[in-house]
mmCIF file of C-alpha atoms and ligand atoms in Angstrom:
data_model
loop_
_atom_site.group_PDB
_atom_site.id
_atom_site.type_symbol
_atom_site.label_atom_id
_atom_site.label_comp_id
_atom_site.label_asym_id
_atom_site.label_seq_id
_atom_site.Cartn_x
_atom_site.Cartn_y
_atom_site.Cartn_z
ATOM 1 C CA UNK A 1 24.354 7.320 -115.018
ATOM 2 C CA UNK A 2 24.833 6.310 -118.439
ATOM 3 C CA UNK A 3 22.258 6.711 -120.867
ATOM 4 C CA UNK A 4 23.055 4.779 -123.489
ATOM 5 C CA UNK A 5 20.915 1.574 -122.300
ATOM 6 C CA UNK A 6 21.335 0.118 -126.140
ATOM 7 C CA UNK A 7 23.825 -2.792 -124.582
ATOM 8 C CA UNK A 8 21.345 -3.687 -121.921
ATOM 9 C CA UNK A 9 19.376 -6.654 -122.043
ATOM 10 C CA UNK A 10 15.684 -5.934 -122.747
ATOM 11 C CA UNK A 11 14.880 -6.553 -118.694
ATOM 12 C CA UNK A 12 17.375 -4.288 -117.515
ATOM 13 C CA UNK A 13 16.460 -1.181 -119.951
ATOM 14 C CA UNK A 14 12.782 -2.055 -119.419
ATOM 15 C CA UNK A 15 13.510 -1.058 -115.593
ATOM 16 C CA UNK A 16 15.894 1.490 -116.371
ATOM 17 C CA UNK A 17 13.829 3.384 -118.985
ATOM 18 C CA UNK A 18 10.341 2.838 -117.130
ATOM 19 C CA UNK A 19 11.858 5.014 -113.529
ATOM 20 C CA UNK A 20 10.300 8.174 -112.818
ATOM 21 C CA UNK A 21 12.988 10.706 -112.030
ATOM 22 C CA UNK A 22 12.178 14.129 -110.658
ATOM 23 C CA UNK A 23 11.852 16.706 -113.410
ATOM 24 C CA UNK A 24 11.707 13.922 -116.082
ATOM 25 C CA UNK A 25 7.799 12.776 -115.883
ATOM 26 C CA UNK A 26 6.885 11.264 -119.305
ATOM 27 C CA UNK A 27 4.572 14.349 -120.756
ATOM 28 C CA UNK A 28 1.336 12.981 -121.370
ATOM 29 C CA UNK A 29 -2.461 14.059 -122.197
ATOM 30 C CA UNK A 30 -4.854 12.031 -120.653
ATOM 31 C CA UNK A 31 -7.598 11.394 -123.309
ATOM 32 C CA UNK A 32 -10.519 11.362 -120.577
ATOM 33 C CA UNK A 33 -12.999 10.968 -123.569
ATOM 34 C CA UNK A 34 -11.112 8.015 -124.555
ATOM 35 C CA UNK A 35 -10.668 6.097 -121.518
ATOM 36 C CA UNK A 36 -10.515 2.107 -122.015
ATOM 37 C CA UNK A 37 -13.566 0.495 -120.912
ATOM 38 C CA UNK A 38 -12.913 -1.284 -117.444
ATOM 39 C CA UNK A 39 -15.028 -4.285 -118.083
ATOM 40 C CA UNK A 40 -15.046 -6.642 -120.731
ATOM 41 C CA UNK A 41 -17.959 -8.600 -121.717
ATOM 42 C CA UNK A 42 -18.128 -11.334 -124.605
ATOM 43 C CA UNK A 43 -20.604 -10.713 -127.677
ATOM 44 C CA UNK A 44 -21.291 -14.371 -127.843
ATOM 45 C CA UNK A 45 -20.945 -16.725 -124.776
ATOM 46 C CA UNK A 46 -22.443 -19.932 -124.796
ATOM 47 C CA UNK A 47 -23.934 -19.613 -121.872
ATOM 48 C CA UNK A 48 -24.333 -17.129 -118.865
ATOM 49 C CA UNK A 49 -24.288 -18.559 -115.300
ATOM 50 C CA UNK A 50 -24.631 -16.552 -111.807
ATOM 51 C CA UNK A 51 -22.847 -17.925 -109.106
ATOM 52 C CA UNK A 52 -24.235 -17.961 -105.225
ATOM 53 C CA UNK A 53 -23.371 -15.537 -102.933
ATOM 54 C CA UNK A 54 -20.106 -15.625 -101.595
ATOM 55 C CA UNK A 55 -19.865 -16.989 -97.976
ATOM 56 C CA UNK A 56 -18.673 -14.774 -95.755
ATOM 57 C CA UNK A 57 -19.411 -16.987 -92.716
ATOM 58 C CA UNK A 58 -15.291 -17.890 -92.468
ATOM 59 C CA UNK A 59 -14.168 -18.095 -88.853
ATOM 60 C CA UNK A 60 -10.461 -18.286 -89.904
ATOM 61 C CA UNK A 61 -8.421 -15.796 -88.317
ATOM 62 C CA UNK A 62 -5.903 -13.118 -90.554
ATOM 63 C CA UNK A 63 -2.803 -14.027 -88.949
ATOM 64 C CA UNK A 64 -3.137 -17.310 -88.663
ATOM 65 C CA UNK A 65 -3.758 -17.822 -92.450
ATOM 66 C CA UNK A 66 -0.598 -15.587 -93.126
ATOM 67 C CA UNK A 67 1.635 -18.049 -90.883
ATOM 68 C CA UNK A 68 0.342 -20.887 -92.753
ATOM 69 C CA UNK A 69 -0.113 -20.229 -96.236
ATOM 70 C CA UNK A 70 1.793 -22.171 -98.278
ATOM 71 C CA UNK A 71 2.311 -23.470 -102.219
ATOM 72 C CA UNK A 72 0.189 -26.643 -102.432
ATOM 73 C CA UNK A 73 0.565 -28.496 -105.168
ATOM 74 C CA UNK A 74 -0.982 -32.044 -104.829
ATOM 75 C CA UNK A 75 -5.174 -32.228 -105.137
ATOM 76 C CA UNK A 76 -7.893 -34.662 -104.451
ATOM 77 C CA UNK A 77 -8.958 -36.063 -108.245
ATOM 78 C CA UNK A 78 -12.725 -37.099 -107.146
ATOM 79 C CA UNK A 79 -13.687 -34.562 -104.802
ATOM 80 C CA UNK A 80 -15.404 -31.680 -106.324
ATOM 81 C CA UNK A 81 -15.272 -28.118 -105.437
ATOM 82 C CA UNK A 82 -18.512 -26.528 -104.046
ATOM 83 C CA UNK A 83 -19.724 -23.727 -106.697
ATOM 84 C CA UNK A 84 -20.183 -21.441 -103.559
ATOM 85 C CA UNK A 85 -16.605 -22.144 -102.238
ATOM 86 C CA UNK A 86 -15.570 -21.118 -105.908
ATOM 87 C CA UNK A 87 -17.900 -18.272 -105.893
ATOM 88 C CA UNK A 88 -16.068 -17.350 -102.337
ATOM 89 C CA UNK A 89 -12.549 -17.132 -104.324
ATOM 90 C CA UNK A 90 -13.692 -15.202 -107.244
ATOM 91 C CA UNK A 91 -15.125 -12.612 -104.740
ATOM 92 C CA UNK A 92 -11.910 -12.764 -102.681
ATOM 93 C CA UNK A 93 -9.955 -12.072 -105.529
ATOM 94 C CA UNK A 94 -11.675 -9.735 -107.835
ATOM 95 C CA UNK A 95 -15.000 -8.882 -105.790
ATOM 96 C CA UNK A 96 -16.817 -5.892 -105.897
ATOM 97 C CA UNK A 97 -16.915 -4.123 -102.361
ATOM 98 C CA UNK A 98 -17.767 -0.759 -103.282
ATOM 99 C CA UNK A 99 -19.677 1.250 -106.366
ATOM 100 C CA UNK A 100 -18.765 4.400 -107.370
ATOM 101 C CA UNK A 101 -20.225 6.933 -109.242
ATOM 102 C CA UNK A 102 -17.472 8.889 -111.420
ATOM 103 C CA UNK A 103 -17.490 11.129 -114.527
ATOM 104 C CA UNK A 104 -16.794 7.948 -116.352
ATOM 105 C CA UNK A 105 -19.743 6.334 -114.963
ATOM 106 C CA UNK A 106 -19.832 3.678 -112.548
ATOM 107 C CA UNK A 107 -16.852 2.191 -111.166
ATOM 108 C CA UNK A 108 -16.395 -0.874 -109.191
ATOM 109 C CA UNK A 109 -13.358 -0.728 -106.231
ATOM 110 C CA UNK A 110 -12.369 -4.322 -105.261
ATOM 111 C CA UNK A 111 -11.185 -6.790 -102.817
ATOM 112 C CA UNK A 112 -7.799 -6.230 -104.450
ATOM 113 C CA UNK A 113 -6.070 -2.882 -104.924
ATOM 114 C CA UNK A 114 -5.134 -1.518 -108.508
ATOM 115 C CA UNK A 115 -3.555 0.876 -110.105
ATOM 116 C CA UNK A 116 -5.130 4.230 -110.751
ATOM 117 C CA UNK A 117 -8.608 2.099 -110.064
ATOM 118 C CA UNK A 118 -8.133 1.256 -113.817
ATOM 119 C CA UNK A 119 -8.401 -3.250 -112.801
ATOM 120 C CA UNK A 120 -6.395 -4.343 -116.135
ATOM 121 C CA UNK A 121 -6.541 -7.769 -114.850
ATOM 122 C CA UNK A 122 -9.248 -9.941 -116.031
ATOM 123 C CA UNK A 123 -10.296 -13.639 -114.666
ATOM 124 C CA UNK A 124 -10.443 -16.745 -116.536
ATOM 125 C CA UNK A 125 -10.946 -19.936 -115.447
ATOM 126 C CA UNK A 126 -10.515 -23.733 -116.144
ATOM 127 C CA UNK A 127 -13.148 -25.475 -114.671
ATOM 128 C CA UNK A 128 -12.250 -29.705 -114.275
ATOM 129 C CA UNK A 129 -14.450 -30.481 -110.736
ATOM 130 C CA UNK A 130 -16.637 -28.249 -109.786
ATOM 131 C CA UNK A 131 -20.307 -29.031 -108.538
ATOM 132 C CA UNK A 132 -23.172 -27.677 -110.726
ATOM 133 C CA UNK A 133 -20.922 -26.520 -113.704
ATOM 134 C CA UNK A 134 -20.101 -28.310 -116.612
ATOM 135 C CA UNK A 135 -15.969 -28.531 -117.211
ATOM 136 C CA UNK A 136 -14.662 -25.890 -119.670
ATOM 137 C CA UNK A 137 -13.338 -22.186 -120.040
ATOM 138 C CA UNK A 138 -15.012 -19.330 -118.273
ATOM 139 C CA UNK A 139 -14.884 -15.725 -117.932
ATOM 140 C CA UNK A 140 -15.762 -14.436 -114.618
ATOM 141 C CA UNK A 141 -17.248 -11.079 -114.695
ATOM 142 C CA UNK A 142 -17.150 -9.171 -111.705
ATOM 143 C CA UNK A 143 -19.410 -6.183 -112.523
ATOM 144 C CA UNK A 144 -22.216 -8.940 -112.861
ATOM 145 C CA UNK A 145 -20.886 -11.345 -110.186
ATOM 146 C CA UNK A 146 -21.621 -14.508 -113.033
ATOM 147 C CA UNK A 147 -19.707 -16.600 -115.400
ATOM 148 C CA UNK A 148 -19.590 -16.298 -118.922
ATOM 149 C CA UNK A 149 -19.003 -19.947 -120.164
ATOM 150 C CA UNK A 150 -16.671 -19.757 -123.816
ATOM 151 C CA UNK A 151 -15.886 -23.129 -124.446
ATOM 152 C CA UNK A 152 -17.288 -26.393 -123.258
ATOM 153 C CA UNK A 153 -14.784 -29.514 -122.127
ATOM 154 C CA UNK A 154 -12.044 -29.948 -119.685
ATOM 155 C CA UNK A 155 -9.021 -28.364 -120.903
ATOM 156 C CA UNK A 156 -6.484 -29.280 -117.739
ATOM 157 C CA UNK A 157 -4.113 -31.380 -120.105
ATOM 158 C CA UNK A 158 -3.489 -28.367 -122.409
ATOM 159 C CA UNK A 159 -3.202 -25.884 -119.711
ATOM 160 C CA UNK A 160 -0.709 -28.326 -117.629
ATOM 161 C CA UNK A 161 1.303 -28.414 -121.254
ATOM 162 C CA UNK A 162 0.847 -24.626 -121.331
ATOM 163 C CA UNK A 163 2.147 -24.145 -117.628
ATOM 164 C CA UNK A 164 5.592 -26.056 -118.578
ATOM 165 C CA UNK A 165 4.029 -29.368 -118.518
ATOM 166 C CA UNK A 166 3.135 -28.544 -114.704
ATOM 167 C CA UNK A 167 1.333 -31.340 -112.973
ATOM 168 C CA UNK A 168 -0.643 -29.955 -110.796
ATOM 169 C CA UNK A 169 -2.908 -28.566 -113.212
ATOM 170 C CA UNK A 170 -4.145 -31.799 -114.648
ATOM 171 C CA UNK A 171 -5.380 -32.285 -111.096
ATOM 172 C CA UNK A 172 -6.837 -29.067 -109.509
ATOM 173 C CA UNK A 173 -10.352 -28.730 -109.385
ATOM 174 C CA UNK A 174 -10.406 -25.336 -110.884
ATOM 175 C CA UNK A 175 -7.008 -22.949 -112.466
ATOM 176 C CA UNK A 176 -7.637 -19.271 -112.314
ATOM 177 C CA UNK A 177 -6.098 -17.839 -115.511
ATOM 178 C CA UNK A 178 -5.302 -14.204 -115.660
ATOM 179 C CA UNK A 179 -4.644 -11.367 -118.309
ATOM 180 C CA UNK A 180 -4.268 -8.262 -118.848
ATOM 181 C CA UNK A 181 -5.809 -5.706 -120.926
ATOM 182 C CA UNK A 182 -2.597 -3.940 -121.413
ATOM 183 C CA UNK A 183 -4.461 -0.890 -122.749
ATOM 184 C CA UNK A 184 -6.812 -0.034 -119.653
ATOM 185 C CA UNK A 185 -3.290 0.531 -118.117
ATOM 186 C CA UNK A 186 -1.346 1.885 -120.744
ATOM 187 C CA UNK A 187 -3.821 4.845 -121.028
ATOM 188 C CA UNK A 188 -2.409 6.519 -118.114
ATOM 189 C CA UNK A 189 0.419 5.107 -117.349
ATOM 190 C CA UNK A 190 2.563 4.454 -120.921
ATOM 191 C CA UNK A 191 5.146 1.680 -120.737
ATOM 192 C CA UNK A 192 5.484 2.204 -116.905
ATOM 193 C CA UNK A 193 1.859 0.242 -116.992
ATOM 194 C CA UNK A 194 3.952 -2.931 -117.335
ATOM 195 C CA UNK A 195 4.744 -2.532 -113.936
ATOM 196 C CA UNK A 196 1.444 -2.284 -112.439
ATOM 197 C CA UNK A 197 -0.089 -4.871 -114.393
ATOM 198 C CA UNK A 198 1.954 -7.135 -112.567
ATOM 199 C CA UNK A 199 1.742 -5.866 -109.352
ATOM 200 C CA UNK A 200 -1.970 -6.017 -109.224
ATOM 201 C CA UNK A 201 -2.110 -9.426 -110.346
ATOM 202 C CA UNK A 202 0.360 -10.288 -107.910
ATOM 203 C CA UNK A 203 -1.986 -8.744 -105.280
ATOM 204 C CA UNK A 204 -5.082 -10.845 -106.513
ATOM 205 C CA UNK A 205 -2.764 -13.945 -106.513
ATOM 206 C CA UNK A 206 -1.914 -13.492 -102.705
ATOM 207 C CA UNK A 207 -5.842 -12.783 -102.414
ATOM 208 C CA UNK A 208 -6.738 -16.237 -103.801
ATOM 209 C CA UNK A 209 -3.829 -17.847 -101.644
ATOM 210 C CA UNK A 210 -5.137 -16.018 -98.438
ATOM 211 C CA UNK A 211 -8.733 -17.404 -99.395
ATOM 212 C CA UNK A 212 -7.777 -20.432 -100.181
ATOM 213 C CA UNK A 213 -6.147 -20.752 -97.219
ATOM 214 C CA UNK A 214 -8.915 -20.105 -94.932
ATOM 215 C CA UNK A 215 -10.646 -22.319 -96.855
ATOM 216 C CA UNK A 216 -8.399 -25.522 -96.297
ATOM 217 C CA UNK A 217 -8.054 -25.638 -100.434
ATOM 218 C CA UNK A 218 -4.612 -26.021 -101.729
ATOM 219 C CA UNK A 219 -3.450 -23.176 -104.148
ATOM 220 C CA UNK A 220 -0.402 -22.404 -106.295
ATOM 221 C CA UNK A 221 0.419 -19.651 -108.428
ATOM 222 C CA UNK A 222 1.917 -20.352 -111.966
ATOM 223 C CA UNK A 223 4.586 -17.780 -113.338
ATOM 224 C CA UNK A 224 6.280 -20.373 -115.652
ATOM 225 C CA UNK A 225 3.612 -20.196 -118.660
ATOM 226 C CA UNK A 226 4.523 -20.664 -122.480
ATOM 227 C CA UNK A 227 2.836 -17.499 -123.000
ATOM 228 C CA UNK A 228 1.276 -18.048 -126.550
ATOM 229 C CA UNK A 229 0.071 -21.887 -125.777
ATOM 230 C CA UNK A 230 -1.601 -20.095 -123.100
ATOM 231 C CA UNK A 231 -3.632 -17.347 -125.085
ATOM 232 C CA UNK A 232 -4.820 -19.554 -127.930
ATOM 233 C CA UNK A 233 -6.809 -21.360 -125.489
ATOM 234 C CA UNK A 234 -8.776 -18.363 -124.496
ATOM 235 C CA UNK A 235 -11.429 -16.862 -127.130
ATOM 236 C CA UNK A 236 -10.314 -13.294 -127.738
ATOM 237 C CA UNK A 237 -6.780 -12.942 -126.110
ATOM 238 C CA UNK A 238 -4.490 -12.509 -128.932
ATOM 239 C CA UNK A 239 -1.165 -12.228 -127.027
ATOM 240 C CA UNK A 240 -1.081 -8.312 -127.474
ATOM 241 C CA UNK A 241 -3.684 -6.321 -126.419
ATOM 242 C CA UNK A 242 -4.879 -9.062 -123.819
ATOM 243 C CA UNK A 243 -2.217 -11.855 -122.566
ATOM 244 C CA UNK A 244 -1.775 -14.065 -120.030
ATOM 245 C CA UNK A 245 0.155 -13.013 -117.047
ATOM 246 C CA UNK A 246 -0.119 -15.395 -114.214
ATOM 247 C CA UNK A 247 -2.188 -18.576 -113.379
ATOM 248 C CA UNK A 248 -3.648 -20.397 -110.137
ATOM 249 C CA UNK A 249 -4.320 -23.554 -109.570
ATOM 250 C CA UNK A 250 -7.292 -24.469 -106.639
ATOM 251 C CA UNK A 251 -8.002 -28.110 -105.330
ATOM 252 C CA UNK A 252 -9.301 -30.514 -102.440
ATOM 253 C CA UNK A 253 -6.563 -31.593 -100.373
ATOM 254 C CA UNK A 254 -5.444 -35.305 -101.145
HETATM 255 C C1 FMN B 301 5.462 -14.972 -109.333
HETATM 256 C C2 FMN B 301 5.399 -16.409 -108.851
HETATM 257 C C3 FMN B 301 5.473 -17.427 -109.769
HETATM 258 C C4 FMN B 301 5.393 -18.762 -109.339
HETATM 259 N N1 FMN B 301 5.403 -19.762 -110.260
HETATM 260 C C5 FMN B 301 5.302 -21.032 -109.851
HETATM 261 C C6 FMN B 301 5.243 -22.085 -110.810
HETATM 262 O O1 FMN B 301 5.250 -21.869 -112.024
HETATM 263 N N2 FMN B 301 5.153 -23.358 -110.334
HETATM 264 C C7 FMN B 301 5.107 -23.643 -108.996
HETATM 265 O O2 FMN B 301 5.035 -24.816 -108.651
HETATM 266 N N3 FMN B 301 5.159 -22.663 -108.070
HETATM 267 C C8 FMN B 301 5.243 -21.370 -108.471
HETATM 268 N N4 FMN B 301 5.226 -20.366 -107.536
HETATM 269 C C9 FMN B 301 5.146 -20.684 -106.102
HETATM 270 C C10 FMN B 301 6.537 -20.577 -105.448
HETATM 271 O O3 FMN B 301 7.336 -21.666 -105.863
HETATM 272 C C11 FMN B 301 6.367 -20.563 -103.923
HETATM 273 O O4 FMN B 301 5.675 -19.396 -103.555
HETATM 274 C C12 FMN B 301 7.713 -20.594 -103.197
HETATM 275 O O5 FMN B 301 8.366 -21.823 -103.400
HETATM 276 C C13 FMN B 301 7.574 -20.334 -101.715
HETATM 277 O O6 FMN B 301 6.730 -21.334 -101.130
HETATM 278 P P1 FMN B 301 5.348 -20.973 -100.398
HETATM 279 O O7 FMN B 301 4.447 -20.294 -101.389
HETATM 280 O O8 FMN B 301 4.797 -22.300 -99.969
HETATM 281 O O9 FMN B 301 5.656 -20.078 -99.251
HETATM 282 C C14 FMN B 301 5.283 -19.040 -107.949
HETATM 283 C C15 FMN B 301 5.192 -17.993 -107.036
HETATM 284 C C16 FMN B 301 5.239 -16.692 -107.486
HETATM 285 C C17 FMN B 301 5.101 -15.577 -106.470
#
């Protein structure tokens, strides 16, 4: 193979220079007292809200919703979403199913896998419809189960202009935003945490769809995101050490 990768474009040496290749391991010293904290909470939310328990009561059978999941983009504009359906698809995608006790204290596994247990992904949400909560921006946390509310007001238009001018987002009841908190990643896993941030948000993407699904809500993941329009809507993602990676829309069928 050739090593000189300086041609490449920045894709193709990200790939090449990320590969682990026997005998070549990137050397690194894991700074255990130094480890990233796993959950973020805001200083100053306007508000804190707990959510109902997720229902669990779903007769929908596995295979079935895997042969016939699909992309839907078009969404009831009246109908509201039920604040324990929504509660049902935070749960499915970034619940807590099991605590455990570790050297670092507490840890939380999930309804999603992640890399190294180290959950870079956090949850954001755009609420337009949604009974019992007021439109706006939310954090969901999942080591509390609740939502902390950062900015009051419906905010579909810019994150439809955000998402490429994407329709569908003016319309859904509720659009899952998610980041990453590169560094919760990068701590073990260098530049090669790149590729696991996006493989665990792909996983909690195919969790919402799954949900969704059984639900009989349409959902559709967003990849196509002006990246920057995207952060500045969110209090405290700066593009860098937190950014947008993916988005979700959720609605009522038409
Ligand atoms: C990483 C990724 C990014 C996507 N981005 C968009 C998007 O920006 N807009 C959109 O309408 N659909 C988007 N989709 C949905 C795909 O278009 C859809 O999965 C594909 O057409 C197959 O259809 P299906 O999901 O109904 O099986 C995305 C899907 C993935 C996995």
């Amino acid at each position: 193979m050739n090593d000189d990768n300086s041609s490449k474009d920045i894709g193709d040496r990200f790939q090449l220079e990320t590969k682990y290749q026997r005998g070549k391991l990137p050397r690194h010293f894991l700074d255990r007292d130094n480890k990233p904290k796993l959950y973020k909470d805001y200083e100053n939310p306007i508000d804190v809200i707990s959510i109902p328990e997720p229902d669990f009561n779903n007769e929908a059978k596995l295979m079935e919703i895997l042969a016939s999941r699909r992309s839907r983009r078009n969404y009831d504009l009246q109908k509201p979403l039920e604040l324990k359906v929504l509660s049902t698809l935070l749960w499915a995608t970034q619940g807590a199913t099991e605590k455990l006790d570790t050297q670092f204290g507490h840890l939380f596994l999930r309804t999603a896998p992640s890399a190294g247990a180290l959950y870079p992904i956090e949850t954001y949400l755009n609420v337009r419809l949604v009974a019992g909560l007021e439109p706006g921006i939310y954090h969901f946390r999942p080591h509390y189960f609740d939502l902390e509310l950062l900015k009051k007001g419906d905010y579909s238009e810019e994150f439809s202009l955000a998402a490429l001018n994407q329709k569908m987002v003016r319309s859904a009841q509720v659009t899952f935003v998610w980041t990453a908190v590169v560094e919760r990643s990068k701590w073990k896993y260098l530049q090669r945490a790149y590729r696991y941030i996006y493989l665990d948000c792909g996983h909690i993407g195919q969790n919402l769809y799954l949900a969704a699904e059984a639900l009989q809500l349409g959902c559709c993941t967003i990849g196509a995101i002006f990246d920057e329009e995207a952060n500045k809507l969110i209090d405290d993602v700066d593009g860098i050490n937190e950014t947008v990676v993916y988005m979700a829309t959720v609605g009522l069928f038409r």
